[in-house]
GROMACS .gro file of C-alpha atoms in nm:
model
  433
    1UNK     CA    1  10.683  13.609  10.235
    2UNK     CA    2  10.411  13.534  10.491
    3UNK     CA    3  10.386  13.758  10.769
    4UNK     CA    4  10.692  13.959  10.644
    5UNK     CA    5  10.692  14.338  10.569
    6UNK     CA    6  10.905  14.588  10.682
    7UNK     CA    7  10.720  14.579  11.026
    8UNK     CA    8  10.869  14.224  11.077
    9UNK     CA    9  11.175  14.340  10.968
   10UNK     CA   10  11.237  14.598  11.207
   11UNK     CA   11  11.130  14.385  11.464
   12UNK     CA   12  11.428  14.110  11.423
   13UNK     CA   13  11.609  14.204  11.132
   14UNK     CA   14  11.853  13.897  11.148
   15UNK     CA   15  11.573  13.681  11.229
   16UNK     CA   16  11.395  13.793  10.909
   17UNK     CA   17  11.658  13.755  10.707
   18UNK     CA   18  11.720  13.345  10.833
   19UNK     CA   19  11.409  13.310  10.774
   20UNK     CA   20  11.394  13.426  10.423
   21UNK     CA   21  11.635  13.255  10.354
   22UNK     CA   22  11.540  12.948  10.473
   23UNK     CA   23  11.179  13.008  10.322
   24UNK     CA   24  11.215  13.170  10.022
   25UNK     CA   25  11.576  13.060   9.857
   26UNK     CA   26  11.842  13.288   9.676
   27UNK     CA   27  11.629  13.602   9.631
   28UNK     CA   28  11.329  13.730   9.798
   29UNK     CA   29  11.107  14.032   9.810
   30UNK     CA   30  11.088  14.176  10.157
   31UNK     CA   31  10.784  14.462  10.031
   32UNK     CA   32  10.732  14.617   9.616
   33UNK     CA   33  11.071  14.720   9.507
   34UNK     CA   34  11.309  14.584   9.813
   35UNK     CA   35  11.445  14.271   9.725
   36UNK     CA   36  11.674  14.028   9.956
   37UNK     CA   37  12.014  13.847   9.807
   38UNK     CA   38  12.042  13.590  10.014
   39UNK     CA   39  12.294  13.325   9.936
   40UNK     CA   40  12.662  13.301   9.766
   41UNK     CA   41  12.538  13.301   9.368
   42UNK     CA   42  12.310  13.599   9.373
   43UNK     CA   43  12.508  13.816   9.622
   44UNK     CA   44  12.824  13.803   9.436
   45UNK     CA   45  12.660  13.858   9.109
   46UNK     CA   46  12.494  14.177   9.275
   47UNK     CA   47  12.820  14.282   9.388
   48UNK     CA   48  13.000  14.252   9.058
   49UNK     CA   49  12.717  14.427   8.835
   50UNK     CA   50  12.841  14.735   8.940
   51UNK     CA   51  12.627  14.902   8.648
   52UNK     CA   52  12.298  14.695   8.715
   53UNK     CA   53  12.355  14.737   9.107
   54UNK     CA   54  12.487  15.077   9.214
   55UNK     CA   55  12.608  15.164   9.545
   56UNK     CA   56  12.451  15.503   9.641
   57UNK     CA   57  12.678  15.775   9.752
   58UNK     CA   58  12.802  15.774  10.115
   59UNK     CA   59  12.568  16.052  10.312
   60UNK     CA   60  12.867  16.042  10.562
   61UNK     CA   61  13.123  16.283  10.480
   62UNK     CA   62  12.986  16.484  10.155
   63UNK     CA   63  13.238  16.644   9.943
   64UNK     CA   64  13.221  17.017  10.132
   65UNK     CA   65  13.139  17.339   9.920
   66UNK     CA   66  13.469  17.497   9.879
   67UNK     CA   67  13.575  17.841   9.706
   68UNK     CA   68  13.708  17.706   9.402
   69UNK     CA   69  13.405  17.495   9.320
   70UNK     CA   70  13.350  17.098   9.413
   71UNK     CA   71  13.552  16.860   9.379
   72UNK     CA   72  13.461  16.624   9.032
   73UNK     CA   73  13.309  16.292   9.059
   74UNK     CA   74  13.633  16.227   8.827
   75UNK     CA   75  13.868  16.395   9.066
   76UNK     CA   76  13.700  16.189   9.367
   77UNK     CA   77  13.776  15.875   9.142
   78UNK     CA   78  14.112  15.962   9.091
   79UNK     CA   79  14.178  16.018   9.477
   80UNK     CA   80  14.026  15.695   9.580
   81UNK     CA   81  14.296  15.513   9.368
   82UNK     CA   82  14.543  15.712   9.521
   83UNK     CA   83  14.393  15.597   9.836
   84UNK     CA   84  14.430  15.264   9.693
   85UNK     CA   85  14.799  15.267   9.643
   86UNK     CA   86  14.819  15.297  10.012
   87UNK     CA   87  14.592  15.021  10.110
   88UNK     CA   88  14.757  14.736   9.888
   89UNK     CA   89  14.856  14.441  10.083
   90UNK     CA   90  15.207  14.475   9.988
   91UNK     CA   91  15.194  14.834  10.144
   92UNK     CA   92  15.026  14.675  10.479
   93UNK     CA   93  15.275  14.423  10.498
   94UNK     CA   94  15.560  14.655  10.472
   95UNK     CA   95  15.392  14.829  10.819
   96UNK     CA   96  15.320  14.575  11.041
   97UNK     CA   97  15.590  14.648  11.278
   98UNK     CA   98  15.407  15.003  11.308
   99UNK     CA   99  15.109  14.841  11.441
  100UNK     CA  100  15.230  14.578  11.683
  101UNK     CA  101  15.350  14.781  11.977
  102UNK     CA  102  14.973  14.947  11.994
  103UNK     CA  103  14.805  14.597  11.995
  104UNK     CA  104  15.062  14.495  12.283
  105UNK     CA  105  15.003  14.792  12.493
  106UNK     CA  106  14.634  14.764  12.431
  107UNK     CA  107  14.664  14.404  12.602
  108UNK     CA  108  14.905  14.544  12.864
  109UNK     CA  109  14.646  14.812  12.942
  110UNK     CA  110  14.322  14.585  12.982
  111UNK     CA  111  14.197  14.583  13.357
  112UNK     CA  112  14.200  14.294  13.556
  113UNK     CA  113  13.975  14.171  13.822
  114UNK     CA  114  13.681  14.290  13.685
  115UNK     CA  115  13.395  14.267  13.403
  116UNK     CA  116  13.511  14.539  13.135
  117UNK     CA  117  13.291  14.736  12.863
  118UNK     CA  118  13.493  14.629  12.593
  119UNK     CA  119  13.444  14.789  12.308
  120UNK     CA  120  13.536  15.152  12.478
  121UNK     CA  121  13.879  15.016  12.528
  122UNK     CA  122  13.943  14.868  12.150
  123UNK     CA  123  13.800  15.196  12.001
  124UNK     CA  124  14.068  15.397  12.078
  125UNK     CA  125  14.322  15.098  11.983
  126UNK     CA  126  14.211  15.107  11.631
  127UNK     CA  127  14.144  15.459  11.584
  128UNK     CA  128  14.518  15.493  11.679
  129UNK     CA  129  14.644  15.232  11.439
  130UNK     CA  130  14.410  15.340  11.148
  131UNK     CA  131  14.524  15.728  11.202
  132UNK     CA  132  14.873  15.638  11.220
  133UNK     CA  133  14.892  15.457  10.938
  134UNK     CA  134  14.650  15.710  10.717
  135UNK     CA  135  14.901  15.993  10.832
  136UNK     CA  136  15.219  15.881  11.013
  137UNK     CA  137  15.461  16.117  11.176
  138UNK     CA  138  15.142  16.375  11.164
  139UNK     CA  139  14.904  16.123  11.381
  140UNK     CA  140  14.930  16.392  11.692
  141UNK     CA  141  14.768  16.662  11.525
  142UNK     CA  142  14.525  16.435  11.368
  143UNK     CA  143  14.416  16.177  11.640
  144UNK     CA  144  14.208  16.414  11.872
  145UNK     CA  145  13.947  16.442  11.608
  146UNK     CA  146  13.881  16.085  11.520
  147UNK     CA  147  13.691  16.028  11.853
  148UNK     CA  148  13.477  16.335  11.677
  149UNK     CA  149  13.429  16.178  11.350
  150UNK     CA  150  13.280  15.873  11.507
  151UNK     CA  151  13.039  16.054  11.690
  152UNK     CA  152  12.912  16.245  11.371
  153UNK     CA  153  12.877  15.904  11.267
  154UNK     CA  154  12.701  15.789  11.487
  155UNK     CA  155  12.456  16.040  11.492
  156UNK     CA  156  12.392  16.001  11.153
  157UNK     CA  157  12.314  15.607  11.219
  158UNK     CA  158  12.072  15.640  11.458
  159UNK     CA  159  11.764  15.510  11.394
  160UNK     CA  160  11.469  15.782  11.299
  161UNK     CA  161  11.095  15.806  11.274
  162UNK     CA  162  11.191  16.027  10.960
  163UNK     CA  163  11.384  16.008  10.659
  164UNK     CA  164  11.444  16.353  10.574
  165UNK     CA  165  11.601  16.475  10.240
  166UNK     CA  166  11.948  16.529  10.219
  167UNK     CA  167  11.963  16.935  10.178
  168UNK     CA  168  11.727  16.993  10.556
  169UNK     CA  169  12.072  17.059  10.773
  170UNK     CA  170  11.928  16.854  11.114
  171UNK     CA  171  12.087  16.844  11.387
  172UNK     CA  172  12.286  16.572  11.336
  173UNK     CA  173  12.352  16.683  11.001
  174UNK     CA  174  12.548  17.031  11.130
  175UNK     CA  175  12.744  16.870  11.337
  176UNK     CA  176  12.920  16.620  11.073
  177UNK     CA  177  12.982  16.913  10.913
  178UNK     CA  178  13.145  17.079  11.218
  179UNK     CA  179  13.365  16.772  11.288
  180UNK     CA  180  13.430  16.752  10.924
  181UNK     CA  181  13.544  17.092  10.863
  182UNK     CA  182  13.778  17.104  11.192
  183UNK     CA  183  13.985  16.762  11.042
  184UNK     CA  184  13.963  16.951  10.729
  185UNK     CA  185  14.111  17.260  10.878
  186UNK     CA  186  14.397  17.092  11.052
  187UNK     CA  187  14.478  16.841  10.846
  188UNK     CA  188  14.502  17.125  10.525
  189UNK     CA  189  14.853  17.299  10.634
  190UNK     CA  190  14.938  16.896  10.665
  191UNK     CA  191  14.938  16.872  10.309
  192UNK     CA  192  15.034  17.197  10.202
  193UNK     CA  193  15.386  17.149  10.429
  194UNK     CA  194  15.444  16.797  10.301
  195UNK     CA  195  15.433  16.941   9.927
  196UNK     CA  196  15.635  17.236   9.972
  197UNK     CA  197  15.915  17.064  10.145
  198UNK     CA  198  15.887  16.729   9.922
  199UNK     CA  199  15.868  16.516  10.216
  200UNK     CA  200  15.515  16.359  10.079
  201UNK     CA  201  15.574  16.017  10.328
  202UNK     CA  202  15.550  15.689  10.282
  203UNK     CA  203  15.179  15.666  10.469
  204UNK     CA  204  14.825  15.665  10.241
  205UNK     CA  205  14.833  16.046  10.270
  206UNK     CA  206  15.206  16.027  10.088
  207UNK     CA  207  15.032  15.790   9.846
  208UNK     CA  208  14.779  16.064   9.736
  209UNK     CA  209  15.046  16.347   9.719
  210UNK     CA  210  15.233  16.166   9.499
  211UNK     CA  211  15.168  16.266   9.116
  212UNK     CA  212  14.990  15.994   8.868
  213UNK     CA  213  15.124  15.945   8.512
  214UNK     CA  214  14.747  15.904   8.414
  215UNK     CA  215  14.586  16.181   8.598
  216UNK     CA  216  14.876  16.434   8.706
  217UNK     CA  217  14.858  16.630   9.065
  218UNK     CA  218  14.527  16.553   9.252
  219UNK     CA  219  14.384  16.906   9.337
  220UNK     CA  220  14.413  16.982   9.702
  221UNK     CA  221  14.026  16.949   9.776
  222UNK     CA  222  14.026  16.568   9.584
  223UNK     CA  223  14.230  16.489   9.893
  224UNK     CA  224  14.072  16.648  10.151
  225UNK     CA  225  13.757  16.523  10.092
  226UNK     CA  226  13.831  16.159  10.091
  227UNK     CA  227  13.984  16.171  10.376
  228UNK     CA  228  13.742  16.206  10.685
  229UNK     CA  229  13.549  15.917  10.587
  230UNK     CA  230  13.842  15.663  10.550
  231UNK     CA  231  13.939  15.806  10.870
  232UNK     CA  232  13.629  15.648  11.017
  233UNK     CA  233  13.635  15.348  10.825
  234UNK     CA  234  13.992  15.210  10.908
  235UNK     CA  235  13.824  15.168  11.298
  236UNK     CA  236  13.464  15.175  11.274
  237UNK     CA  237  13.401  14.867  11.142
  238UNK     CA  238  13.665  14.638  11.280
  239UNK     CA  239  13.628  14.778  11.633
  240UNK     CA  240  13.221  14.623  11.595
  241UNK     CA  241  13.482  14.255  11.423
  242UNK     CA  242  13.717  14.277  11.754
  243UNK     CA  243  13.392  14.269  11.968
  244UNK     CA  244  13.286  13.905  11.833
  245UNK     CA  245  13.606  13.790  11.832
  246UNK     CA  246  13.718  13.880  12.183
  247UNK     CA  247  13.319  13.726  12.271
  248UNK     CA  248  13.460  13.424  12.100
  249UNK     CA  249  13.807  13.417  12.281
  250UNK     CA  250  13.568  13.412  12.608
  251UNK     CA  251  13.365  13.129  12.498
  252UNK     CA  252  13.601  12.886  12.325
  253UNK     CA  253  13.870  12.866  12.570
  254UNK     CA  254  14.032  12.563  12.356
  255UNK     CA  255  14.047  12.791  12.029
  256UNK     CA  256  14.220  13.064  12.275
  257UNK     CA  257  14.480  12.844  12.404
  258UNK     CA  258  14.532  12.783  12.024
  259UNK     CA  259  14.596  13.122  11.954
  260UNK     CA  260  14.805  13.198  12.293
  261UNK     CA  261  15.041  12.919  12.166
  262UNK     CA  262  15.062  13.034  11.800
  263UNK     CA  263  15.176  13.393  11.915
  264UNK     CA  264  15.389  13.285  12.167
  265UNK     CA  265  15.671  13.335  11.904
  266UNK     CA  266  15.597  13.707  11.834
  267UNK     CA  267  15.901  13.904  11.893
  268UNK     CA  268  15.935  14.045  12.307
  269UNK     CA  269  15.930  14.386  12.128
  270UNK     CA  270  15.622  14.437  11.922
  271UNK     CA  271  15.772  14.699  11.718
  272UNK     CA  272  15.991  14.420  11.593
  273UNK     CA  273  15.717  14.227  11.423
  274UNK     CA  274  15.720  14.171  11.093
  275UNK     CA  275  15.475  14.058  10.774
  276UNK     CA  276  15.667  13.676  10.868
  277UNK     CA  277  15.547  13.681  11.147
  278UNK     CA  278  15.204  13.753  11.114
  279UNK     CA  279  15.213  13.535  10.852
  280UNK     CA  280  15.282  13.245  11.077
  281UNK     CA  281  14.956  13.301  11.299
  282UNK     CA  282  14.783  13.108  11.083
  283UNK     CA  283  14.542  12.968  11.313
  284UNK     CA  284  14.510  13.316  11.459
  285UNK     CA  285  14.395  13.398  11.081
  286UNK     CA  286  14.148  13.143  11.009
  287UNK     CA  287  13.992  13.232  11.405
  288UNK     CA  288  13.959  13.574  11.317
  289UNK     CA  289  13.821  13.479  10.918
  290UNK     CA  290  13.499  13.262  11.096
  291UNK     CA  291  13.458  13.575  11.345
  292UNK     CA  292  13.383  13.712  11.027
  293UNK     CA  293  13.213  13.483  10.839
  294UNK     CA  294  12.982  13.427  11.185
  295UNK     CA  295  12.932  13.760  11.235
  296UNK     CA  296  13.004  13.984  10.945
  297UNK     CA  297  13.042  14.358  11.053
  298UNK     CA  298  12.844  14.494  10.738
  299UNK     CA  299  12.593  14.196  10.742
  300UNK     CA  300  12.356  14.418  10.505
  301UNK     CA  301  12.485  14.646  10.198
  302UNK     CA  302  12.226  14.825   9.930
  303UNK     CA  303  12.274  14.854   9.603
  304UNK     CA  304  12.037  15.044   9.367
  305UNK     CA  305  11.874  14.986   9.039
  306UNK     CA  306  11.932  15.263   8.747
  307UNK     CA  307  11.755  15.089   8.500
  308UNK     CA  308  11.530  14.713   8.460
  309UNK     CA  309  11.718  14.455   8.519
  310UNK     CA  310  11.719  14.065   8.540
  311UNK     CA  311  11.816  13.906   8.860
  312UNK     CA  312  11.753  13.551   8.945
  313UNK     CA  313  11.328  13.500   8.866
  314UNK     CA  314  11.265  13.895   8.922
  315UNK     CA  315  11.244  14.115   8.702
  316UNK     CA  316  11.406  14.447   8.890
  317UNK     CA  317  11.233  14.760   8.790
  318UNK     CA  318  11.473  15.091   8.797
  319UNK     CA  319  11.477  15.268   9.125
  320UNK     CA  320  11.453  14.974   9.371
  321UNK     CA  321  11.688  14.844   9.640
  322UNK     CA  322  11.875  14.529   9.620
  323UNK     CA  323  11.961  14.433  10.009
  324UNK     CA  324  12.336  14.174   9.971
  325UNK     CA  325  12.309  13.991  10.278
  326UNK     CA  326  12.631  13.835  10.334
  327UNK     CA  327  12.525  13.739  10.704
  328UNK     CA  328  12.301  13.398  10.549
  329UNK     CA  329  12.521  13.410  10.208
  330UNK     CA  330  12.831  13.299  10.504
  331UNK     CA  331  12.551  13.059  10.663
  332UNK     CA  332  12.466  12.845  10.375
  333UNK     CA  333  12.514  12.452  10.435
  334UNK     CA  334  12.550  12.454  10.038
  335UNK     CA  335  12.886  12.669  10.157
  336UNK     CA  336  12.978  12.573  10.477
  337UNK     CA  337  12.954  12.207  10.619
  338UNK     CA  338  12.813  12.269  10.962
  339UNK     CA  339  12.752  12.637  10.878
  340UNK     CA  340  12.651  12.791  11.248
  341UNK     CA  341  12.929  12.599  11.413
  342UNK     CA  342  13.241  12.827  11.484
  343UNK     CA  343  13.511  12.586  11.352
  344UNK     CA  344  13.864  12.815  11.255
  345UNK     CA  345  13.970  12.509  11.146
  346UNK     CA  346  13.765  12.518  10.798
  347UNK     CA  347  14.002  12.811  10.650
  348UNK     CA  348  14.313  12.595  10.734
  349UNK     CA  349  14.471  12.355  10.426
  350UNK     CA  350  14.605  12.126  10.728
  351UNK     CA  351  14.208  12.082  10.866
  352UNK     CA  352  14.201  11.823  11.134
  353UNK     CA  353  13.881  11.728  10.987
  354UNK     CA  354  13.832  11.398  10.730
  355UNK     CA  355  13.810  11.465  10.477
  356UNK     CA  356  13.916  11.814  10.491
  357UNK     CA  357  13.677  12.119  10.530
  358UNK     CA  358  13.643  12.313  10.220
  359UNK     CA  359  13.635  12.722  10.237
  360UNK     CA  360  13.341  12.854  10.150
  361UNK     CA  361  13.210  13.208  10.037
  362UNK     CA  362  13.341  13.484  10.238
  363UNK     CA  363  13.171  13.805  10.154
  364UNK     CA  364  13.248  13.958  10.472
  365UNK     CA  365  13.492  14.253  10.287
  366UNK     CA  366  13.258  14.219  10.009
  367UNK     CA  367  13.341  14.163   9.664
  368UNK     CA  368  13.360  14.312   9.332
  369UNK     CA  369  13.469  14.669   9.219
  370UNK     CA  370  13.297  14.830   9.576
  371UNK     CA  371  13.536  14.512   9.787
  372UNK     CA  372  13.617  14.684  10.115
  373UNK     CA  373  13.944  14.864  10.027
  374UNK     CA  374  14.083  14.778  10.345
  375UNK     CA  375  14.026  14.478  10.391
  376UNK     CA  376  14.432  14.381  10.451
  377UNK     CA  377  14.473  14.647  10.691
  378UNK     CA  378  14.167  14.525  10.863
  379UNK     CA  379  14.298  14.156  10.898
  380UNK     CA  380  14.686  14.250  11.021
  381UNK     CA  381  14.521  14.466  11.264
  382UNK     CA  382  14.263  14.226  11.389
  383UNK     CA  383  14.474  13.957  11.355
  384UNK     CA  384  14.754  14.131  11.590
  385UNK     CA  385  14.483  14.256  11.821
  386UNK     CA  386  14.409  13.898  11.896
  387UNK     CA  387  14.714  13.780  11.934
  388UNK     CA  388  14.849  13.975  12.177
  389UNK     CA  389  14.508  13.975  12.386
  390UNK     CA  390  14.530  13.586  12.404
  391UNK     CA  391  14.863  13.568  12.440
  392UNK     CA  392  14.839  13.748  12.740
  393UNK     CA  393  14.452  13.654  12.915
  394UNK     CA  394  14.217  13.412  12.938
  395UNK     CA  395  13.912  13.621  12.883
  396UNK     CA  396  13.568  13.493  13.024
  397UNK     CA  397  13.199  13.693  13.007
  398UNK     CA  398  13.023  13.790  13.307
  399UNK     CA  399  12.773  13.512  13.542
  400UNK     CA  400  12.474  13.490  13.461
  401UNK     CA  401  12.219  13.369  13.250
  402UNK     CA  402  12.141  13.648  13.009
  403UNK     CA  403  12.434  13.786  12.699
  404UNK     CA  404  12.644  14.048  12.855
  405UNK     CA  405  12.618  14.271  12.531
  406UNK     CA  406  12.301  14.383  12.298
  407UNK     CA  407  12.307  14.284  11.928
  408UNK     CA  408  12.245  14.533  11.670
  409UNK     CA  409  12.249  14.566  11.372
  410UNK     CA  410  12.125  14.892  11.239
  411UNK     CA  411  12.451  15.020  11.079
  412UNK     CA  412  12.632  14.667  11.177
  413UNK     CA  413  12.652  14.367  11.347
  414UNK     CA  414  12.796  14.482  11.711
  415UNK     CA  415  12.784  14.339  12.083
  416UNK     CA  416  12.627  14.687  12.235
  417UNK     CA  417  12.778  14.700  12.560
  418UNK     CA  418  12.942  14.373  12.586
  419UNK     CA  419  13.105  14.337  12.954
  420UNK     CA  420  13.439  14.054  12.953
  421UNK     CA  421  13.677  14.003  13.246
  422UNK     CA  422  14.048  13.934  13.178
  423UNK     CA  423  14.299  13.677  13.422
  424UNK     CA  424  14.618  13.686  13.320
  425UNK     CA  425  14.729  13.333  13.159
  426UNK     CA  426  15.071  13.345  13.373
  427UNK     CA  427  14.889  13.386  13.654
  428UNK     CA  428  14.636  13.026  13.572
  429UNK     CA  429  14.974  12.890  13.504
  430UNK     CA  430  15.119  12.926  13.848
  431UNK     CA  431  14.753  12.823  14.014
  432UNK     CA  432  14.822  12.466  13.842
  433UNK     CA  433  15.221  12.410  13.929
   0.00000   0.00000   0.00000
């Protein structure tokens, strides 16, 4: 592409990606041996070769060196189906009521009268939610370190002039491992109490104590290790979805009042909410599913190439890196009519529209055998999140004429430091009567 190059790319990485879309169709080379995915066709098919198209290993949380030896890539498989057990939509929906009174007292909580950093505030929310339902009853010993576990994170995302090689223990490197050894440490006796008194629990953690008829007892390690990063994961990544939609609450006051409507028959105690009645926020859902399609979280995954491969007109040489852009995949007017417009109303059967809109791709959970495993859990808890914030505010971004908030979109699509003021909907109500 003309004028393209990883020095354009760093520059305005969204930007460059519209634009090779735009210019160069369903695949294009950003420099030798990076190649772009751009629209529905190629980034599914990348998705789904799961052979052709690997995902590398997760530099995160790497499985820690314990006495008895590592843990098996086997044994890591084994635990991540486990894991799945626990992350099944049927096992979400049976938990709803668990999450509900967090999301209300998150909207309770939210400080009126004045612009609010958001994201602080729904950080915390999640990381609640997604601990308590990794963990249950055991979410006080657990909870203080998730804070922790983001920061390692986050120092692991930030940008550098260097890409060192995975063995040189930098700074940021030690302290993951720190943070990752004190979960370890505390949530160890966790697991050795719940299996000696045979009260395993119905959480994910209950899920993985639980013995397979394929694969037996998962050693204790297996389940320690795949635990820190999931830990992240059930908050990281919709706290930066929240962010947009909240943004969108503020500037689509019409779509709001939607929502406010819709969960005005939510139960007067959260903790009585059920699957049936999340299931009836259907606008609510669809709102939330264009958030997403908008403004995927993970707008960029990598895949590599083990061996030559065919995709689209390229030829793919072994060792390069496949970029799955599901950010212009979700923007595609051979997808979406009216593609950059932010209309919920496309994901609903009933569409006000003639004739009616017809769902596109959504790639924003991804796809395939790497599909973001919690993707349900994600939803309920974004979905109840929004509920009970419009429900209860009218939420409006600060005067002036520049964004509030900073895109990025380094590790994710997020609204840095985006500022939104809350007025309570009873009290516009009583202004008007």
């Amino acid at each position: 592409m003309p004028g393209g190059g990883f020095a354009a790319w760093s520059r305005d990485r969204l930007a460059m990606a519209r634009r090779g879309a735009d210019e160069c169709g369903d695949v294009w080379q950003l420099e030798p041996g990076v190649y772009v995915t751009a629209t529905a066709g190629p980034c599914e098919e990348v998705l789904r070769r799961s052979q052709d198209f690997r995902k590398a290993p997760s530099p995160l949380f790497p499985p820690l060196k314990w006495p008895s030896g590592a843990t098996t890539p086997e044994q890591r498989a084994h635990a991540h189906a486990a894991r799945m057990r626990g992350l099944r939509p049927q096992a979400v929906a049976a938990r709803i009521g668990e999450m509900a009174p967090t999301t209300a007292r998150f909207a309770d909580q939210w400080p009126m009268g004045r612009d609010v950093e958001i994201l602080p505030l729904v950080r915390p929310t999640l990381a609640e939610i997604g601990v308590h339902y990794l963990f249950s009853e055991d979410t006080p010993a657990l909870l203080p370190f998730a804070p922790q576990l983001f920061l390692a994170r986050e120092a692991l995302a930030r940008p550098s002039r260097w890409v060192w090689p995975r063995w040189i223990p930098t700074p940021a490197r030690r302290f993951r491992t720190r943070q990752q050894i004190a979960f370890t440490d505390a949530l160890r006796p966790i697991v050795r109490r719940r299996r000696s008194s045979g009260r395993l629990g119905d959480d994910v953690l209950g899920h993985m104590l639980r013995p397979s008829p394929r694969y037996g007892l998962l050693p204790e390690e297996a389940i320690l290790d795949t635990l820190p990063g999931i830990t992240v994961a059930t908050f990281e990544a919709p706290t930066r979805a929240a962010g947009w939609i909240l943004l969108h609450l503020a500037r689509h006051p019409e779509a709001a009042a939607r929502v406010a409507a819709e969960a005005a028959v939510l139960p007067a105690n959260p903790a009585a909410t059920t699957s049936t009645h999340l299931d009836s926020l259907r606008y609510t859902q669809a709102l939330v599913r264009e958030v997403l399609r908008l403004h995927p979280p993970s707008w960029l995954l990598t895949r590599r190439t083990p061996r030559r491969t065919q995709l689209d007109d390229y030829t793919i040489d072994a060792g390069s890196t496949v970029l799955v852009c599901p950010y212009t995949a979700q923007r595609d007017p051979r997808e979406h009519s009216e593609p950059d417009e932010f209309q919920p109303e496309r994901w609903l059967d009933d569409s006000d529209s003639d004739p009616p809109a017809k769902p596109g791709v959504f790639l924003s959970f991804g796809t395939g055998p790497h599909g973001c495993e919690g993707a349900a859990l994600a939803m309920a808890m974004l979905t109840l999140l929004t509920a009970q914030t419009a429900r209860r505010y009218h939420l409006s971004e600060p005067p002036g004429p520049e964004p509030g908030y900073q895109v990025t979109t380094f590790e994710g699509l997020a609204t840095a430091g985006l500022r939104l003021r809350a007025t309570s909907r009873d009290r516009e109500r009583s202004c008007f009567e």
